[in-house]
Coordinates of C-alpha atoms in Angstrom, one line a residue:
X1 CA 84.6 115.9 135.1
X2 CA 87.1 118.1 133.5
X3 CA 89.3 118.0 130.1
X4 CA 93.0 117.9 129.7
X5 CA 93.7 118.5 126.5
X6 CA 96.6 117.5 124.2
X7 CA 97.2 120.5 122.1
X8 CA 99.9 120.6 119.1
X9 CA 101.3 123.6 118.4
X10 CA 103.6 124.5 115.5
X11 CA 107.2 122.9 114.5
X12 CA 108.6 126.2 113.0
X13 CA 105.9 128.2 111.4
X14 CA 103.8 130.0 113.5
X15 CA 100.8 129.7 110.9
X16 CA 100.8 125.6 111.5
X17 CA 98.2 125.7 114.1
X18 CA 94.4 124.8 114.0
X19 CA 91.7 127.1 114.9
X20 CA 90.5 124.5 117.0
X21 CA 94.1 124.7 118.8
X22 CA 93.8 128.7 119.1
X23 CA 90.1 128.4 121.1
X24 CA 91.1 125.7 123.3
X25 CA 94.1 127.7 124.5
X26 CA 92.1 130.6 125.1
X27 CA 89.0 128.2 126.4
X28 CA 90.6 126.7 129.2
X29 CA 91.6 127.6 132.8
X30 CA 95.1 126.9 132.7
X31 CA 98.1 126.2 130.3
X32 CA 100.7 124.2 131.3
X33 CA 104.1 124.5 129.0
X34 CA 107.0 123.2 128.7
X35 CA 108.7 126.2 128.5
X36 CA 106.7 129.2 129.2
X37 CA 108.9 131.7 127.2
X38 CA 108.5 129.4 124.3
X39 CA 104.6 128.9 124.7
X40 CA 104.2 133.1 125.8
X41 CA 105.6 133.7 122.5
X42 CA 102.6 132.0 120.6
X43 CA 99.6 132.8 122.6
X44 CA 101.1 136.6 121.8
X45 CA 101.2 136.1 118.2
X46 CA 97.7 135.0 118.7
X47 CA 96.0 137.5 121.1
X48 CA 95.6 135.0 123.8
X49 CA 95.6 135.8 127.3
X50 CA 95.5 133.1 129.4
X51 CA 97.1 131.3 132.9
X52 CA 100.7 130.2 132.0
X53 CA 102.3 127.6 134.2
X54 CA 105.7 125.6 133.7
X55 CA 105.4 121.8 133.5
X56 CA 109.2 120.1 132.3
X57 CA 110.9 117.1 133.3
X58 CA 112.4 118.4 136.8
X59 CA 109.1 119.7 138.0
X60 CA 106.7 117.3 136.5
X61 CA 106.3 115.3 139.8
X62 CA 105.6 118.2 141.9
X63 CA 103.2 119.8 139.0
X64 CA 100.9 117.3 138.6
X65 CA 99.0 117.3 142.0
X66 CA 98.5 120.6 141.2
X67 CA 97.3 120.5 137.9
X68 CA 94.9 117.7 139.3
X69 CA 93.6 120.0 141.6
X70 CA 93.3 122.6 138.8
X71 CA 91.2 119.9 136.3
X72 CA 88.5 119.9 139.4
X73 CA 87.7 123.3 139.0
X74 CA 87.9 123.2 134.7
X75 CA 89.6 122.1 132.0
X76 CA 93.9 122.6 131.2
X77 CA 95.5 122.0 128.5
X78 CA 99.6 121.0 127.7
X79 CA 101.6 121.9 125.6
X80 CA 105.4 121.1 124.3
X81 CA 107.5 123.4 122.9
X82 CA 106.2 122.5 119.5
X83 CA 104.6 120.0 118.2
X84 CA 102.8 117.4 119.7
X85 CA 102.8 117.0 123.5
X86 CA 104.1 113.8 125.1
X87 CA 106.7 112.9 122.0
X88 CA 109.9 113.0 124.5
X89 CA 107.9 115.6 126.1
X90 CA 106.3 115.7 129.7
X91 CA 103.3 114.2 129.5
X92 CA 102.7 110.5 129.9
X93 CA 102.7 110.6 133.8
X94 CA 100.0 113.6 133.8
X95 CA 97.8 112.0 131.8
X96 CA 98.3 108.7 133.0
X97 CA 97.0 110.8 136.7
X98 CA 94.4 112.2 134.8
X99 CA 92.7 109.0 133.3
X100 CA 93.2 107.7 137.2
X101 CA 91.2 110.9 139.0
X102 CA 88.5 110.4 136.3
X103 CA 88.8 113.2 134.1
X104 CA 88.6 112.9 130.1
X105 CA 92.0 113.0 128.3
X106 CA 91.0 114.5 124.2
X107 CA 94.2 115.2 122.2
X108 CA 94.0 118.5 119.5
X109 CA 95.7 117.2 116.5
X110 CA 98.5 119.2 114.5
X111 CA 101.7 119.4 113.8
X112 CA 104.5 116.7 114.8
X113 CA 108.3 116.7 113.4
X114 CA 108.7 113.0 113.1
X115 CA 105.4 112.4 110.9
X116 CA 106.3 115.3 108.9
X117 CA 109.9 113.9 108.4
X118 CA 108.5 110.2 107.3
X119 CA 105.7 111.7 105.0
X120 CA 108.2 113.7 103.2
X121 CA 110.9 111.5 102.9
X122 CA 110.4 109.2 99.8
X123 CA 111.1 106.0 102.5
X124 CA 108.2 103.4 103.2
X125 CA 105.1 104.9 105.6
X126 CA 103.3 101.6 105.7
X127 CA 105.1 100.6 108.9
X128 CA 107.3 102.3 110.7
X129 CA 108.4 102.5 114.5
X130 CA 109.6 105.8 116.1
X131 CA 112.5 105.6 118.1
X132 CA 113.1 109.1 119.7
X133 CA 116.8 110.0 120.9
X134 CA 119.0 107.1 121.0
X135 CA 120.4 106.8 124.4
X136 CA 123.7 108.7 125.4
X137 CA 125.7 105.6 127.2
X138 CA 127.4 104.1 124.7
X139 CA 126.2 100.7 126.1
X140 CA 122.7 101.3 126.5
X141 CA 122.8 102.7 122.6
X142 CA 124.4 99.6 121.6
X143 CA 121.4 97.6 123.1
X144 CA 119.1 99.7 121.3
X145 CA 120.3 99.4 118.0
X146 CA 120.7 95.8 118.6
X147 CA 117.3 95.5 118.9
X148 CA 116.4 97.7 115.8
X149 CA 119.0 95.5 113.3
X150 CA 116.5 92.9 111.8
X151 CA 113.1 95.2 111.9
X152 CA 111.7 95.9 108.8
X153 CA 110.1 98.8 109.8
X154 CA 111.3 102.6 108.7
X155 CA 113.1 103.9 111.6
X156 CA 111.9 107.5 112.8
X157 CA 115.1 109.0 115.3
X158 CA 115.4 112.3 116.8
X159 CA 118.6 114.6 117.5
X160 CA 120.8 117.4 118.6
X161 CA 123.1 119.1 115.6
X162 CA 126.4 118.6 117.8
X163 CA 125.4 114.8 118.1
X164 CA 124.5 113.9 114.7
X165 CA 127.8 112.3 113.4
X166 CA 128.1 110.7 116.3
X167 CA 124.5 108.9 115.8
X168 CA 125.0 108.3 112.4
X169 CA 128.1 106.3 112.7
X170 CA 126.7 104.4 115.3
X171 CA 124.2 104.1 112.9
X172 CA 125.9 102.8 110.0
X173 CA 128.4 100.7 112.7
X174 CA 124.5 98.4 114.0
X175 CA 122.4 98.7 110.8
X176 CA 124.5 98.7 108.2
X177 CA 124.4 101.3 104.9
X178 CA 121.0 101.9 105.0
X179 CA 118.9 105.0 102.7
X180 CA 119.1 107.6 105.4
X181 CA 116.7 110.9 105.4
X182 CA 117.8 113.7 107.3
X183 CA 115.0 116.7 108.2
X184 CA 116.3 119.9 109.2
X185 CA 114.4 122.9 110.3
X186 CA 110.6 121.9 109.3
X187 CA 108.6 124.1 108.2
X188 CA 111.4 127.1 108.7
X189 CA 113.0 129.4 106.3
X190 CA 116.1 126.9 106.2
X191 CA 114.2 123.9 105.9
X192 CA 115.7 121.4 104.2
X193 CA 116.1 117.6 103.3
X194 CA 119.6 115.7 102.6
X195 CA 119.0 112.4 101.1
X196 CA 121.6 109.7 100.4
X197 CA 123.1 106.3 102.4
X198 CA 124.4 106.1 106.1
X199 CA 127.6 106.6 104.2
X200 CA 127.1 109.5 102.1
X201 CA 125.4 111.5 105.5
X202 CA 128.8 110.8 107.7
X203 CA 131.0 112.0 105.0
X204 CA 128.9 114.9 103.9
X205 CA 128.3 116.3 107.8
X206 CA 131.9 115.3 108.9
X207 CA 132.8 118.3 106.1
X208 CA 129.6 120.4 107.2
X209 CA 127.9 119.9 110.5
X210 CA 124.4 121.1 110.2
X211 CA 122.3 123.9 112.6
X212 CA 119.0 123.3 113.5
X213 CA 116.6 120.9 114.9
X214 CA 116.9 117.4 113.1
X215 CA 114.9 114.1 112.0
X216 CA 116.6 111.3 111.0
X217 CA 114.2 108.4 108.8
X218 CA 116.1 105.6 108.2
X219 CA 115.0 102.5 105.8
X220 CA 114.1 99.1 107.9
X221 CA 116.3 96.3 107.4
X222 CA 115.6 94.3 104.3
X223 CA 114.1 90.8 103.8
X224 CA 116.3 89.2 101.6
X225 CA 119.9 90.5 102.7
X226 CA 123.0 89.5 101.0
X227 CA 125.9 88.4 103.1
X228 CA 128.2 91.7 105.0
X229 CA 131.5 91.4 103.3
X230 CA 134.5 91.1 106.1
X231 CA 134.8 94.4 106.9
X232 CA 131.3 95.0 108.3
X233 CA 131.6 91.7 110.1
X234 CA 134.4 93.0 112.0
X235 CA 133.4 96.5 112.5
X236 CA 130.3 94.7 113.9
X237 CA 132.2 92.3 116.4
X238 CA 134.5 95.5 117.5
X239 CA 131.1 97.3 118.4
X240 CA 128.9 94.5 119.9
X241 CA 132.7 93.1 122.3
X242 CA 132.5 96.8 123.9
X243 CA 128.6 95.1 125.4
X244 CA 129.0 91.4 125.4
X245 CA 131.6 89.7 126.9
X246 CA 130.0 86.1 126.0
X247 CA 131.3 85.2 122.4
X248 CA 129.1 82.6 121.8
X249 CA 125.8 84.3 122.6
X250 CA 127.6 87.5 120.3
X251 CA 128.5 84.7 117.3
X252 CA 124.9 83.7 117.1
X253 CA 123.4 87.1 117.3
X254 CA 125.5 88.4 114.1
X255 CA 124.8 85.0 112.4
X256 CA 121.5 85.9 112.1
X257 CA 121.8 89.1 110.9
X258 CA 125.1 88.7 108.7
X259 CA 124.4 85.6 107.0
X260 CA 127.9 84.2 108.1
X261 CA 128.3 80.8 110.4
X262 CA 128.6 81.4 113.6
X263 CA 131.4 79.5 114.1
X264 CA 133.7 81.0 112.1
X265 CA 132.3 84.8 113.5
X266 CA 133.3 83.0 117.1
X267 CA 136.6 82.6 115.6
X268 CA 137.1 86.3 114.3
X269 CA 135.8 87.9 117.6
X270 CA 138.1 85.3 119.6
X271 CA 140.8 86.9 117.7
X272 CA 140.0 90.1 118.2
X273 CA 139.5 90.3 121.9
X274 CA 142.9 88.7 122.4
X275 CA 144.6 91.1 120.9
X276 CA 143.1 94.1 122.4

């Protein structure tokens, strides 16, 4: 019985890595990478000379027979691009196949962005629920954040600098004007943390959009919420019409969460769809 190990590697700074990280890699038989121009880079920094193999989303079903077939003969490890393997990176189906054929799965701890983000951002770290990339469809976004409106949980997010306003005004459309964190560049030269409300972030990256890679930690809904004032209401009827067409199932999903009656939110998104 072989090994596949999980090994983190580093976020931004090269010298974020274990030394228990820098023996496995040059330990095992085989390294599969994400992206084996990013990976080559570190094991060159460190010395190591080992077998290099791709392993991404559009060959990860053809890889992993093979990589099966390369745990019978000793032990492989993956690796993301940084951080921690398996975090919206390849992963979960190889070592789903690897539990399967029998082999032991051990993960080498280290550095991961969205634990950074929440440890260094002043927001709650008792509970919290990481969300990844919110989905591109506008629909299947609205869904999501539907489901994210009344959990009292710090919300972890991931995204791409060119997408961020868009995400944060989705943000502020579902949740409301929540404390927002936003990490750029961890562990870089540039790193950096802008603090403020959902608010604050859209007006201050409308003016500036930001570079770099980017985690968003955003405060979980409270537990004793005071009423939306009309203009959320309706910004929240406009966004949840463009998903539900059945106003009455839409009235009592905002009563919950705006502390208005339902009946007379029916009434607003009645008007609203009639004259659009």
């Amino acid at each position: 019985m072989s090994t596949l190990y999980l090994v983190a590697t580093p976020i931004g700074n090269l010298a974020d890595i274990t030394f228990r990280a820098i023996e496995i890699l040059k330990q095992v038989s085989l390294i599969a990478a994400e992206d084996t121009r990013v990976t080559q880079k570190l094991l060159n920094h460190y010395q190591i000379r080992n077998r290099l193999i791709s392993f991404y989303d559009q060959n990860e079903s053809r890889r992993i027979p093979l990589l099966l077939e390369a745990l019978q003969n000793g032990d492989v490890a993956l690796v993301s691009d940084s951080g921690t393997p398996g975090l919206n990176d390849p992963g979960f189906e190889l070592v789903n196949a690897a539990i399967a054929a029998g082999h032991r799965v051990s993960p080498i701890p280290g550095p991961c962005a969205p634990i950074a983000a929440l440890v260094a951002s002043g927001l709650p770290t008792d509970h919290f629920l990481y969300v990844g990339f919110l989905p591109r469809k506008t629909s299947e976004r609205n869904q999501t954040l539907e489901k994210l409106v009344s959990l009292p949980y710090t919300l972890i997010l991931l995204e791409a600098p060119h997408r961020l306003l868009k995400t944060l005004t989705s943000l502020y459309h579902a949740l409301g004007n929540r404390r927002v964190v936003i990490a750029r560049e961890l562990t870089k030269l540039y790193e950096e943390f802008w603090r403020g409300d959902l608010a604050q972030a859209i007006e201050s990256f409308s003016v500036q959009p930001p570079r770099g890679e980017i985690t968003l930690v955003i405060e979980g809904a409270s537990q004793s919420k005071p009423p939306w004032d009309e203009t959320r209401l309706l910004e929240a009827i406009r966004l949840h019409l463009q998903s539900r067409t059945n106003l009455k199932e839409l009235a009592n999903h905002l009563a919950t969460e705006s502390g208005w009656q339902s009946r007379e939110i029916y009434r607003r998104a009645l008007q609203i769809k009639h004259s659009t």
